[in-house]
Short mmCIF file of N, CA and C in Angstrom, two decimals:
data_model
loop_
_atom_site.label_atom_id
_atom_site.label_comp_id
_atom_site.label_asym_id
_atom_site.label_seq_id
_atom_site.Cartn_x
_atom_site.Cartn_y
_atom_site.Cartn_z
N UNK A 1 9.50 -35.42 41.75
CA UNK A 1 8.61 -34.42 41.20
C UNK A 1 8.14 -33.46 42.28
N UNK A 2 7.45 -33.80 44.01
CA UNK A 2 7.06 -33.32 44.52
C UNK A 2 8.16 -32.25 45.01
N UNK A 3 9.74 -32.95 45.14
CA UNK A 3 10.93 -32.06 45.53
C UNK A 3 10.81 -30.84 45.22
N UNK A 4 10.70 -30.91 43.18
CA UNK A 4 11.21 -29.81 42.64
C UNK A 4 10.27 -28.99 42.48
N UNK A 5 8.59 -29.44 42.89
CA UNK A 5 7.85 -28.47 42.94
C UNK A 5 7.77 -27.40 44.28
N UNK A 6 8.38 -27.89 45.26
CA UNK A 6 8.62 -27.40 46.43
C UNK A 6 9.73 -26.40 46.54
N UNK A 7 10.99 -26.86 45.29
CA UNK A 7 11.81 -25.65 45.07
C UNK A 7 11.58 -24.53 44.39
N UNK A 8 10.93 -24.89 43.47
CA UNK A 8 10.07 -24.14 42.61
C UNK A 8 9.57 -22.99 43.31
N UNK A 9 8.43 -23.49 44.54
CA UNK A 9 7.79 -22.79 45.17
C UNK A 9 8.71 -21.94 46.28
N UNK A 10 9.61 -22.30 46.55
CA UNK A 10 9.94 -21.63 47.61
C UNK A 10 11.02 -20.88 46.80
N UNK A 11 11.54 -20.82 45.62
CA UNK A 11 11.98 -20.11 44.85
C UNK A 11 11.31 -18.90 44.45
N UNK A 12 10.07 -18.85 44.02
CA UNK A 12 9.16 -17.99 44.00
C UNK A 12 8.88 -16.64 44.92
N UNK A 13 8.35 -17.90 46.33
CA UNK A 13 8.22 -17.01 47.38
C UNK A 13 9.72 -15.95 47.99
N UNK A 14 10.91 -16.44 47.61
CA UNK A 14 12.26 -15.36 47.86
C UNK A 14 12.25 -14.23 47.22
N UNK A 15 11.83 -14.89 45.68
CA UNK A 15 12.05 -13.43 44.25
C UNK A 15 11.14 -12.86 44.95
N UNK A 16 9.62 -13.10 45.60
CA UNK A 16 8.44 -12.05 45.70
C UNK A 16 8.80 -11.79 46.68
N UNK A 17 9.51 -11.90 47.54
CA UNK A 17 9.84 -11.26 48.85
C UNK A 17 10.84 -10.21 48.99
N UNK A 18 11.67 -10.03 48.15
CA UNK A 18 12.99 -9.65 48.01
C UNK A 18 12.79 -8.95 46.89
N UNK A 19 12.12 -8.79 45.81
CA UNK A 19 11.79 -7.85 44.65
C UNK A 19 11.72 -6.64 44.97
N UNK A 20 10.55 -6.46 46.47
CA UNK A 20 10.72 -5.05 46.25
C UNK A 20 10.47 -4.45 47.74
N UNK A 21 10.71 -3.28 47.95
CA UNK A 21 11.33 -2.73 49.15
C UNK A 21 10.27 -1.86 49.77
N UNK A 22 9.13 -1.55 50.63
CA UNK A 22 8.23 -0.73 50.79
C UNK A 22 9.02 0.38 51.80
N UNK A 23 8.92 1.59 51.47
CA UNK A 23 9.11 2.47 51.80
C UNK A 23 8.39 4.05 52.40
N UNK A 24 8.95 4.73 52.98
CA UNK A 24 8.00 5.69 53.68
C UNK A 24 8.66 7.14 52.94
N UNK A 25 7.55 7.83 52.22
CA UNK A 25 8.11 9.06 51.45
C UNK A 25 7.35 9.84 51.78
N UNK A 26 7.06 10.84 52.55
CA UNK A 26 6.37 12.15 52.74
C UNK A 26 5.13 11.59 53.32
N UNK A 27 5.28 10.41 54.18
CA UNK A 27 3.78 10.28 55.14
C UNK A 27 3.56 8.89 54.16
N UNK A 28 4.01 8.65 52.61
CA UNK A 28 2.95 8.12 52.13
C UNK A 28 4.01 6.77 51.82
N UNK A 29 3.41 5.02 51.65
CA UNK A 29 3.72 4.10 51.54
C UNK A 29 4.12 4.33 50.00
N UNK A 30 5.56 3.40 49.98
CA UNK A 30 5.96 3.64 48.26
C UNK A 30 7.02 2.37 48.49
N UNK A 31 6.83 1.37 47.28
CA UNK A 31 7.17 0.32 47.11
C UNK A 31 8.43 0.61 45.54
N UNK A 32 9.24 0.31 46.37
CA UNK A 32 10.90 0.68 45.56
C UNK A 32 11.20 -0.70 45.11
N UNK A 33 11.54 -0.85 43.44
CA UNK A 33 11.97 -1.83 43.00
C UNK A 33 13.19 -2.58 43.33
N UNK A 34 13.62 -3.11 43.99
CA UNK A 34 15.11 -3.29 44.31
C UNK A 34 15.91 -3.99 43.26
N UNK A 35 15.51 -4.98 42.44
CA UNK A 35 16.13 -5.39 41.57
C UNK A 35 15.95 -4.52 39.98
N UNK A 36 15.27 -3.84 39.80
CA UNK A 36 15.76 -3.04 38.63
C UNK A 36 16.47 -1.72 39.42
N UNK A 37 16.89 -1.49 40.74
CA UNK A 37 17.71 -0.65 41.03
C UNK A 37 19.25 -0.70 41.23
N UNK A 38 19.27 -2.57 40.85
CA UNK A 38 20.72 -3.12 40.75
C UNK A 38 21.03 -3.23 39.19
N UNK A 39 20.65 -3.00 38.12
CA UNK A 39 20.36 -3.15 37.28
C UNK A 39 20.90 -2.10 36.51
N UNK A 40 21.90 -2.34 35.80
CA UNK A 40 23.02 -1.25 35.27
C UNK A 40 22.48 0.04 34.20
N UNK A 41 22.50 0.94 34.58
CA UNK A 41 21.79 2.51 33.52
C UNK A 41 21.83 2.22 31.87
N UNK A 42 20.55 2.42 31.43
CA UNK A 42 20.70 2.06 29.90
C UNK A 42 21.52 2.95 28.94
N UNK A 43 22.13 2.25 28.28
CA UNK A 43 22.95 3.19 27.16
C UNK A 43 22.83 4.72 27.10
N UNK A 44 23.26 5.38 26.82
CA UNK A 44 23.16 6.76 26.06
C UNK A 44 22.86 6.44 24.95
N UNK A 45 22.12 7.44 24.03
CA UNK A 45 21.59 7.02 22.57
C UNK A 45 23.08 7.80 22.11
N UNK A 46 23.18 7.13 21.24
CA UNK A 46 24.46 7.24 20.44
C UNK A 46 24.70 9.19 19.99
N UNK A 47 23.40 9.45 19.48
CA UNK A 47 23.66 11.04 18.85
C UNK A 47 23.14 12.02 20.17
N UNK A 48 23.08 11.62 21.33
CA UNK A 48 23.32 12.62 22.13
C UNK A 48 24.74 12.88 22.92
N UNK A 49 25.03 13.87 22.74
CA UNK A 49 26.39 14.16 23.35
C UNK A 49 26.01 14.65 25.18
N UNK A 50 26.76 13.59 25.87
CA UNK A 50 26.64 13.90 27.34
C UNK A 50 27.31 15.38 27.81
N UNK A 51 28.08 15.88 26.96
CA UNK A 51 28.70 17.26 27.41
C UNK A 51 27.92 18.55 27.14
N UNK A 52 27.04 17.96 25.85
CA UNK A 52 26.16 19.31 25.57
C UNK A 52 24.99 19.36 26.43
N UNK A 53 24.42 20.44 26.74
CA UNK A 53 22.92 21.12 27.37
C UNK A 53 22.00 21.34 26.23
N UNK A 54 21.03 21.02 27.17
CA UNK A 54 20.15 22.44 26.08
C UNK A 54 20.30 23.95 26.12
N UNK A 55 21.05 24.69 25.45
CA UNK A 55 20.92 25.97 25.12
C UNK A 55 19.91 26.52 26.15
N UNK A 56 20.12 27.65 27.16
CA UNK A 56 19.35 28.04 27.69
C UNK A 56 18.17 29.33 27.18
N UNK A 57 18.91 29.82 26.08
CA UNK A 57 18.42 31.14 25.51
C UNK A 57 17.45 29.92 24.10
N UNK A 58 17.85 28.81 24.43
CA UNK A 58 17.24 27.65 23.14
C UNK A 58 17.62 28.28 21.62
N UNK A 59 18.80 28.82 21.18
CA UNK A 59 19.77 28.56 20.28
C UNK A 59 20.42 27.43 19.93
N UNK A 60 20.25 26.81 18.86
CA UNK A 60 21.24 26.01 18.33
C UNK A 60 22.15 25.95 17.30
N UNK A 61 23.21 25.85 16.89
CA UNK A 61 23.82 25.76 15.76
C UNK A 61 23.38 25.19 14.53
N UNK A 62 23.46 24.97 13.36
CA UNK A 62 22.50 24.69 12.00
C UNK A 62 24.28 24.63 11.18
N UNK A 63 24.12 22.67 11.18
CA UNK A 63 25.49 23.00 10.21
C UNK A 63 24.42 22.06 8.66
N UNK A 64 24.96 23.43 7.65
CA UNK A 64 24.13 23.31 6.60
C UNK A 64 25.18 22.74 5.15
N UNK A 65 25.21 21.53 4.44
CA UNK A 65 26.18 21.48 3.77
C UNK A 65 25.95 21.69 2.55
N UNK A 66 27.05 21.66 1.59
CA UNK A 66 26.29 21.96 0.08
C UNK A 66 26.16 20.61 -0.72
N UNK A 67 26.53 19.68 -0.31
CA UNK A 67 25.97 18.38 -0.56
C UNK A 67 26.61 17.59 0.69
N UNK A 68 25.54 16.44 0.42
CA UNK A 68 25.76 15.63 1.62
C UNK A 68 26.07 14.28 1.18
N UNK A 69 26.49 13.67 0.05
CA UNK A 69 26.68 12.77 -0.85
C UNK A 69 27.84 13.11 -2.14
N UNK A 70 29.06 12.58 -1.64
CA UNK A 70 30.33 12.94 -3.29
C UNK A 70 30.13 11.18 -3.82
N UNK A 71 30.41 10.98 -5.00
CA UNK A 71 30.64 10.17 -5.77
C UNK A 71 31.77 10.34 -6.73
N UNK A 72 33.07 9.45 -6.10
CA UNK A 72 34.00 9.71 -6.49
C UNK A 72 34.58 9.16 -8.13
N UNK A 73 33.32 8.72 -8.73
CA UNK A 73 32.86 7.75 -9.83
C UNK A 73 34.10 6.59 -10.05
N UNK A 74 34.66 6.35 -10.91
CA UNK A 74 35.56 4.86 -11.38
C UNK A 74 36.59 4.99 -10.46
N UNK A 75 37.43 4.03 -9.54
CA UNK A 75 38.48 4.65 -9.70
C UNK A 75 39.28 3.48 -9.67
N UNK A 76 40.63 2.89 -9.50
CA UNK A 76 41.42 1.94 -9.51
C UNK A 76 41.83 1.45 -8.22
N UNK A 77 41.85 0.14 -7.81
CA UNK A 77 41.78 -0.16 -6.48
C UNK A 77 43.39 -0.46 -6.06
N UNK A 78 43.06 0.29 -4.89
CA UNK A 78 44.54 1.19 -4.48
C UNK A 78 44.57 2.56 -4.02
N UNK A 79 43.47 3.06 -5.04
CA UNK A 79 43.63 4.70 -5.05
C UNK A 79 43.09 5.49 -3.64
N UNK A 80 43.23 6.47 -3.63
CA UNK A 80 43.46 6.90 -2.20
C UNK A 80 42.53 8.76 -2.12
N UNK A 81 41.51 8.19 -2.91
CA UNK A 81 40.73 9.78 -3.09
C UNK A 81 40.29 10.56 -1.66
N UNK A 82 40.32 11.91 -1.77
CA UNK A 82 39.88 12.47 -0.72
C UNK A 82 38.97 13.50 -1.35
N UNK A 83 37.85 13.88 -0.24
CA UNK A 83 36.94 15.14 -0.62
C UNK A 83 36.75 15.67 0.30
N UNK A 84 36.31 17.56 0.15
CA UNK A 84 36.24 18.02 0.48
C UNK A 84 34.52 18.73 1.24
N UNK A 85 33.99 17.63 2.04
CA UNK A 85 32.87 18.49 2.25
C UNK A 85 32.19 19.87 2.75
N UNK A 86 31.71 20.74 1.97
CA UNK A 86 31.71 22.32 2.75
C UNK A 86 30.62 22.55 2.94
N UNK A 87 30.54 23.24 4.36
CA UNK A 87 29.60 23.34 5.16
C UNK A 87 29.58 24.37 5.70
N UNK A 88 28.09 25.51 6.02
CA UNK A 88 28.05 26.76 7.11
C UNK A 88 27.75 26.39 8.22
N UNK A 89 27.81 27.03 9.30
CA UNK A 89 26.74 27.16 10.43
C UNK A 89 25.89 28.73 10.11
N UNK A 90 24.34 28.11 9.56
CA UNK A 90 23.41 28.86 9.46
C UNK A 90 22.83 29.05 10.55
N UNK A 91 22.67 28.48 11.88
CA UNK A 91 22.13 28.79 13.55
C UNK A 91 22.34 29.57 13.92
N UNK A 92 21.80 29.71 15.26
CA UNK A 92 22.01 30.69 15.91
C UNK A 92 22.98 30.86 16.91
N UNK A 93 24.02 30.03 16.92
CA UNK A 93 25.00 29.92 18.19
C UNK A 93 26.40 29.11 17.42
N UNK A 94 27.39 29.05 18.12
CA UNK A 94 28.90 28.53 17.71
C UNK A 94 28.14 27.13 17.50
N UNK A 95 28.73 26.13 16.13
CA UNK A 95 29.26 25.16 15.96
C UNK A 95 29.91 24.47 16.47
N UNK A 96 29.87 23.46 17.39
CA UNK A 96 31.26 22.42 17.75
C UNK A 96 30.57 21.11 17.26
N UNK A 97 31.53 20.73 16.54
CA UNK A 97 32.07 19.25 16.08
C UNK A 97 32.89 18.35 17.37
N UNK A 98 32.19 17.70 17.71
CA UNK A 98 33.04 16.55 19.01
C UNK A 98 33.45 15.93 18.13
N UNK A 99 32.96 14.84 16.66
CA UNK A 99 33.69 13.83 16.35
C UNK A 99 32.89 13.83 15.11
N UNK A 100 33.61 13.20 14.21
CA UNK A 100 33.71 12.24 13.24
C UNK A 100 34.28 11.22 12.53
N UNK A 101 33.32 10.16 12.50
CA UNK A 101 33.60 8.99 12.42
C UNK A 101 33.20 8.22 10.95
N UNK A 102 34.36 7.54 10.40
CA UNK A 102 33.89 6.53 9.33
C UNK A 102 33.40 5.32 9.54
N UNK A 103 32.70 4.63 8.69
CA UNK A 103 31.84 3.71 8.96
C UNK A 103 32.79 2.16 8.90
N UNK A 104 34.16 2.45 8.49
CA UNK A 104 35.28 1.59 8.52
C UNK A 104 36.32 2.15 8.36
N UNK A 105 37.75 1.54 8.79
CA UNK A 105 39.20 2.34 8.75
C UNK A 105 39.23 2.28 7.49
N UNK A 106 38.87 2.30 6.56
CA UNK A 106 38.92 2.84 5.05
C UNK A 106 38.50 3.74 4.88
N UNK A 107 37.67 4.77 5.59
CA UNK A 107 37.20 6.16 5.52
C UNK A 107 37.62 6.47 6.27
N UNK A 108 38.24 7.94 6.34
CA UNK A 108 39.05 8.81 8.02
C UNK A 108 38.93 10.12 7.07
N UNK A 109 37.73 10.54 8.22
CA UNK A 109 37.81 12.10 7.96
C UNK A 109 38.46 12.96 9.01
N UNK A 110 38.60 14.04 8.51
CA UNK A 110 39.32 14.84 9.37
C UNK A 110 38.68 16.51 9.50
N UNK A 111 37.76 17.32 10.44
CA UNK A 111 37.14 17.84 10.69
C UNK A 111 37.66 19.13 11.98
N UNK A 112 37.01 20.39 11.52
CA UNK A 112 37.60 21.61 12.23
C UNK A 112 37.34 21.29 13.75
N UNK A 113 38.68 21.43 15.06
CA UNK A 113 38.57 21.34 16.40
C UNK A 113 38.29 22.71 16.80
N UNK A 114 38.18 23.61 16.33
CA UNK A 114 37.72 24.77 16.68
C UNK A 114 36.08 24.77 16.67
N UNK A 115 35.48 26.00 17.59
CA UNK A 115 33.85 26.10 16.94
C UNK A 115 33.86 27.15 15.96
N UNK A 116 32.78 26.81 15.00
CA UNK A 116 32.28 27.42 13.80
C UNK A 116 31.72 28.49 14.51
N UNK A 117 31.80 29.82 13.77
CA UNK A 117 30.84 31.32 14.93
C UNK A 117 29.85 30.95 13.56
N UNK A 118 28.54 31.51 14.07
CA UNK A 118 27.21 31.77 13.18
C UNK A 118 27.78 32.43 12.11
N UNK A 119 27.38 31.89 10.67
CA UNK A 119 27.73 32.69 9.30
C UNK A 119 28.93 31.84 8.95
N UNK A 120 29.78 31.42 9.88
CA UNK A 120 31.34 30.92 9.03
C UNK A 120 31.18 29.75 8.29
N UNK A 121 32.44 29.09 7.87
CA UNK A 121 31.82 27.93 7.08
C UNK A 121 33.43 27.18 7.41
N UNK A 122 33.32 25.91 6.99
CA UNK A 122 34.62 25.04 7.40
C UNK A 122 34.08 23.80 6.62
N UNK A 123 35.58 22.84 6.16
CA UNK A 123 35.29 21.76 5.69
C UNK A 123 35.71 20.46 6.39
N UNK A 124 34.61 18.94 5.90
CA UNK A 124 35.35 17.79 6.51
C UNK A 124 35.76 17.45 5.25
N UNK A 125 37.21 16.84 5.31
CA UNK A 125 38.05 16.09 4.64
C UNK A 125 37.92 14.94 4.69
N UNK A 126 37.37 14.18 3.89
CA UNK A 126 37.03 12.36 4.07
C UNK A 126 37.93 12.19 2.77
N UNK A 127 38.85 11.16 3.18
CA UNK A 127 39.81 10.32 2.83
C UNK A 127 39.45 8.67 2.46
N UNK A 128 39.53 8.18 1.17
CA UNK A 128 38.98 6.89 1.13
C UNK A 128 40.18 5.89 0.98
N UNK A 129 40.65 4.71 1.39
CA UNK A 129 41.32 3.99 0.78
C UNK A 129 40.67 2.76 0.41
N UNK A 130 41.11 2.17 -1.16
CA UNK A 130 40.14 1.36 -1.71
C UNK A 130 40.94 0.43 -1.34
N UNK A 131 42.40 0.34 -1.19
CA UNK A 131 42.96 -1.29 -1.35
C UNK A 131 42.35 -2.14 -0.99
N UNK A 132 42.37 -3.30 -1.40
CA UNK A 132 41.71 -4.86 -1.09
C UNK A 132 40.52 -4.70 -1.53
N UNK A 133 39.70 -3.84 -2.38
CA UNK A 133 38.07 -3.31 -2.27
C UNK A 133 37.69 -3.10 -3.58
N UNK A 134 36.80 -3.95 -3.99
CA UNK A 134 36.08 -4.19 -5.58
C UNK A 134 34.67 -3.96 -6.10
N UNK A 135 34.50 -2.69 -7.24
CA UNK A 135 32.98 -2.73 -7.12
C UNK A 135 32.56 -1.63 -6.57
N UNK A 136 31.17 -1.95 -6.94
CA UNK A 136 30.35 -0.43 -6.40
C UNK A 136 30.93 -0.46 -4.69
N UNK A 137 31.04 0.89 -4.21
CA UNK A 137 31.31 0.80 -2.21
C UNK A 137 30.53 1.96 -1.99
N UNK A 138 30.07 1.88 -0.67
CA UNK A 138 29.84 3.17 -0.27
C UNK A 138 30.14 3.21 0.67
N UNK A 139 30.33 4.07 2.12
CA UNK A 139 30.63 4.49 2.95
C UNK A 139 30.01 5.45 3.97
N UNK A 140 30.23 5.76 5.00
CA UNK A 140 29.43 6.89 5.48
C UNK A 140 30.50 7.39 6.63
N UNK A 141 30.08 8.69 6.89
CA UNK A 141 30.77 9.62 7.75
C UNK A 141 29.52 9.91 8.84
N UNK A 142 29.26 9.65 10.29
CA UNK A 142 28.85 10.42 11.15
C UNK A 142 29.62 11.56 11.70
N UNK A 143 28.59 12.92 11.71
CA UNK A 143 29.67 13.96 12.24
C UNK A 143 28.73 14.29 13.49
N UNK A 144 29.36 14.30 14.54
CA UNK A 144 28.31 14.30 16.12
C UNK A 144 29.02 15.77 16.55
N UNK A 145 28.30 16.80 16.71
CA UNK A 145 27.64 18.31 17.24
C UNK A 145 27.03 18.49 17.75
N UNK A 146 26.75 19.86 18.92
CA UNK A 146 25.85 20.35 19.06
C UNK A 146 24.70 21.02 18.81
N UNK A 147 23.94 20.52 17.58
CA UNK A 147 22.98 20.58 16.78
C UNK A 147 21.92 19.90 17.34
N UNK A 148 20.99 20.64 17.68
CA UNK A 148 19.65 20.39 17.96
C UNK A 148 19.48 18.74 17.80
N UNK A 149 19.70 18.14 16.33
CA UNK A 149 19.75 16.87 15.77
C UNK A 149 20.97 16.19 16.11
N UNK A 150 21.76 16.84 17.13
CA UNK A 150 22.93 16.02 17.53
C UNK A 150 24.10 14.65 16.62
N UNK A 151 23.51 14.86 15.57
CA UNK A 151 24.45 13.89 14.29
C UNK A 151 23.83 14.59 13.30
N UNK A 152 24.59 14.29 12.10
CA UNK A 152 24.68 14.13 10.17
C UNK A 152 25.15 13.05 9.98
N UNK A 153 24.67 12.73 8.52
CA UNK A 153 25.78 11.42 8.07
C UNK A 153 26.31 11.85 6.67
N UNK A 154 27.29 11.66 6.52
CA UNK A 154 27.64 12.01 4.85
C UNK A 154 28.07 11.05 4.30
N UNK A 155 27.89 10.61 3.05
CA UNK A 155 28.15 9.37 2.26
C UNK A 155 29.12 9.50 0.97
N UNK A 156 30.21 8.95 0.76
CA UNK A 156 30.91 8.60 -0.35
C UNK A 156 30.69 7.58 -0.55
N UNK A 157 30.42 7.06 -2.29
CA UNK A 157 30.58 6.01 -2.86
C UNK A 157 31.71 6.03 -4.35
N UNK A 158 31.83 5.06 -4.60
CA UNK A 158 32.86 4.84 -5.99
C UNK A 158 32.69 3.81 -6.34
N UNK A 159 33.52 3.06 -7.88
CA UNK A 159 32.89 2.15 -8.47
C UNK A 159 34.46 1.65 -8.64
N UNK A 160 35.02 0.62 -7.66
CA UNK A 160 36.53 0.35 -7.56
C UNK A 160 36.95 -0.96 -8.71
N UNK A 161 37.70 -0.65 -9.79
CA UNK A 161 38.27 -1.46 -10.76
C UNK A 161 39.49 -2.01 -10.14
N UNK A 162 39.42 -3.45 -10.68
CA UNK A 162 40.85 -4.14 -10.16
C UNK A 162 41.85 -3.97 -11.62
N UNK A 163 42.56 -3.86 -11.00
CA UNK A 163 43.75 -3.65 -12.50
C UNK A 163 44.20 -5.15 -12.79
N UNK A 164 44.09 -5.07 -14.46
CA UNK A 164 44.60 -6.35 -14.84
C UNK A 164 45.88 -7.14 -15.38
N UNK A 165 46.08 -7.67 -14.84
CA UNK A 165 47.63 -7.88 -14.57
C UNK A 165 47.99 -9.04 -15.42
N UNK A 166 48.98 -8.23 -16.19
CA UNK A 166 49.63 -9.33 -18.00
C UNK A 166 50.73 -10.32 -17.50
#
């Protein structure tokens, strides 16, 4: 017992010794964390794009759609519906689309690689495949831009019938 309180302790006294680093910055004493400086950079949040800035003139693009939800109502499982979502850029600066993504390889949209100029308009193509898939579904599309809000999400759902087999 007395051993492991002695490791204990002298375990202690290393972490508090070695935690942190006192340093000299402009005349003045400054104590530098050393172990949260080994300590790997936290994530990027998912809807910021590392390539975009902030707009220096603080313009942003405004992609505005005319719905943000299709419902492709009944359909037979197998079937292979696609829609057409249409959208402006109402902002004040070019549109770029980096990506869009379905929420499983059963949704694949397909979206303009060009930028949108202010006023134009362009569509994403979301593609569903139901095979293997029964029942109400829904789905979602993230589309990641340079939009102030840096993501959208757009949603398809359908109501997939299995065919019955004589």
């Amino acid at each position: 017992m007395n051993k492991r309180m002695n490791l204990l302790v002298v375990a202690a006294l290393f972490l508090l010794t070695t935690a942190c680093k006192k340093e000299t910055v402009n005349d003045k004493a400054v104590t530098l964390d050393t172990l949260s400086a080994q300590r790997p950079a936290a994530e990027p949040k998912p809807n910021v794009l590392p390539n975009y800035k902030v707009p220096a003139d603080g313009k942003y693009p405004v992609i505005t759609f005319e719905e943000e939800e299709h419902d492709f109502g009944t359909i037979q499982q197998g079937d292979k519906p696609t829609y057409e979502f249409e959208f402006k850029n109402t902002g004040e600066a070019d549109l770029i689309i980096s990506s869009a993504r379905g929420s499983c390889g059963c949704t694949v949209p397909e979206y303009p690689k060009t930028p949108i100029k202010v006023g134009e308009s362009g569509k994403i193509k979301v593609s569903f495949d139901s095979k293997g898939k029964s029942g109400e579904t829904s789905k979602t599309v993230t589309i990641m831009s340079n939009t102030k809000e840096g993501s959208k999400i757009l949603k398809i759902k359908t109501k997939i019938e299995v065919p019955q087999k004589n």
